[in-house]
């Protein structure tokens, strides 16, 4: 069986179980509508202008968050990865901050920033910085010594070596970090939208569907959209990695 | 001929967990402009350390290195190194052309000139058509030719080569040796090449420096009186060549007769003979 076929079979089995459970009466159909109901609601909300702007708002916030996270984490990672002194000095702070879930900062962020998009973006950036930062630092440990030595033998300065050797060497790892960061960022964005509210976003839509209307079918349909966004983002990075940094896997498997 | 490189009283000691390791002892020699000098020595005699101190990559514990009269502190600008491990020395994310341009980025500001010089260097090594490819798309021998082109592109006054042909098959190795001889004849390059292969050192060198076991020091400075025009088949078969290689082998083993090929080891490469001789030597010492 081809991987695509395998994936589709898995999905079909999952939907089938859900359908059976949803119709069996184990749970009330109102609380867990079967996929056939959700599919109908999905068609409904996809053409709904309000929901479309919710999706756009969340996706846009995701793009902005990940972009900011890259701009913060990659230079910081290069700095911490290249200069052990900086790494040791910041270790305590980093190890303290890292395990704190960004959702825990929601109340603080709301008080400081209000409920506009900057709140969820700030929290998503916070969450997205870590995987990129750690992948960049890790990547610098993996830089081929002979590459560094070659650059040195050709008279490259320390800073220039970091930019022309360490940075490109790190790209495959950084891309993996960005990929992880995107998934985490999406989770944090939707969570923040649900908890802190705000005007637009998939999380806001879910919240309204739950609290106002009690429409579980709409809630699940929106969740399916969120899942699809996550899936597509991941797939896009997969393609990007294969196309742009194929040299990484090729050289690594060869050596 | 003017002196290009002058090494005097060079020694280097590494600090390790269990004390200090004296990699090279007291090394002194000179290389004249336009010469190809081979340093040959047994494994672990500090050949690579010697090369790294000359290239300024490591600072020697004692002694001095002068490159056309100026003491080497840090990496000199007009020096290039070709490492043994081409697969780890070329940058996989850069095309062949870009790899060759790499040393020029700090030295030649005009982009067009960089491109032109890299193209030229690739032509010297017969890889004009491969500029757009990536290193991992090329065979090992071609990759090492790219590394040589990269070193030549900066037009160094001294080219250092650290066992450059040790990682390729025998056929490719012969081709690369002849390529090196042709290129240095065409460009009048000064080359210091480190190898553990006795035949290679005699075949390529104008002079062969024999390095002793660790801590390495030069035991002999041998002139190679072979004609400048060399050929893999006739040169290697000539009596002068055979004499010289026996002489180097003998010197490497401190005067013992070096060539005693054992029947179990195929007598193909000098390395095998060398190992066989070494094995025989260990044997005789354990017997006594």
mmCIF file of C-alpha atoms in Angstrom, chain A residues 144-157 160 164-166 168-169 246-248 250-251 255, chain B residues 52 56-58 75-76 79-81 83 85 88-93 102-103 105-107 136 150-151 154:
data_model
loop_
_atom_site.group_PDB
_atom_site.id
_atom_site.type_symbol
_atom_site.label_atom_id
_atom_site.label_comp_id
_atom_site.label_asym_id
_atom_site.label_seq_id
_atom_site.Cartn_x
_atom_site.Cartn_y
_atom_site.Cartn_z
ATOM 1 C CA UNK A 144 31.058 20.224 10.516
ATOM 2 C CA UNK A 145 34.393 21.102 12.127
ATOM 3 C CA UNK A 146 36.175 20.818 8.813
ATOM 4 C CA UNK A 147 33.819 23.410 7.313
ATOM 5 C CA UNK A 148 34.722 25.831 10.080
ATOM 6 C CA UNK A 149 38.395 25.037 9.697
ATOM 7 C CA UNK A 150 38.199 25.489 5.925
ATOM 8 C CA UNK A 151 36.659 28.925 6.396
ATOM 9 C CA UNK A 152 39.372 29.788 8.885
ATOM 10 C CA UNK A 153 42.095 28.560 6.549
ATOM 11 C CA UNK A 154 40.729 30.942 3.922
ATOM 12 C CA UNK A 155 40.985 33.858 6.313
ATOM 13 C CA UNK A 156 37.328 34.186 7.348
ATOM 14 C CA UNK A 157 36.739 36.095 10.569
ATOM 15 C CA UNK A 160 31.859 36.001 8.899
ATOM 16 C CA UNK A 164 28.557 32.023 5.884
ATOM 17 C CA UNK A 165 29.085 28.580 7.461
ATOM 18 C CA UNK A 166 27.107 28.169 10.673
ATOM 19 C CA UNK A 168 23.529 27.841 6.189
ATOM 20 C CA UNK A 169 24.529 24.639 8.019
ATOM 21 C CA UNK A 246 17.816 18.179 0.216
ATOM 22 C CA UNK A 247 21.623 18.456 0.462
ATOM 23 C CA UNK A 248 21.330 17.972 4.196
ATOM 24 C CA UNK A 250 21.802 13.525 1.127
ATOM 25 C CA UNK A 251 25.152 14.376 2.622
ATOM 26 C CA UNK A 255 28.669 10.017 5.299
ATOM 27 C CA UNK B 52 48.163 22.936 10.751
ATOM 28 C CA UNK B 56 48.425 29.109 11.163
ATOM 29 C CA UNK B 57 45.361 27.088 12.196
ATOM 30 C CA UNK B 58 47.150 26.180 15.417
ATOM 31 C CA UNK B 75 46.209 32.330 9.001
ATOM 32 C CA UNK B 76 48.252 33.992 6.220
ATOM 33 C CA UNK B 79 48.062 30.345 1.626
ATOM 34 C CA UNK B 80 45.547 27.649 0.774
ATOM 35 C CA UNK B 81 44.902 24.235 2.259
ATOM 36 C CA UNK B 83 42.259 18.654 3.254
ATOM 37 C CA UNK B 85 38.359 14.688 3.499
ATOM 38 C CA UNK B 88 33.436 17.195 4.610
ATOM 39 C CA UNK B 89 35.506 20.117 3.377
ATOM 40 C CA UNK B 90 33.284 21.243 0.479
ATOM 41 C CA UNK B 91 30.093 23.077 1.388
ATOM 42 C CA UNK B 92 27.059 21.041 0.320
ATOM 43 C CA UNK B 93 24.713 24.028 0.207
ATOM 44 C CA UNK B 102 34.421 30.922 -1.427
ATOM 45 C CA UNK B 103 38.044 31.894 -0.635
ATOM 46 C CA UNK B 105 34.844 36.409 -1.084
ATOM 47 C CA UNK B 106 37.207 37.912 1.484
ATOM 48 C CA UNK B 107 39.933 38.817 -0.995
ATOM 49 C CA UNK B 136 27.257 15.690 -3.613
ATOM 50 C CA UNK B 150 39.103 26.148 -4.682
ATOM 51 C CA UNK B 151 42.600 26.255 -3.242
ATOM 52 C CA UNK B 154 42.936 32.285 -4.476
#
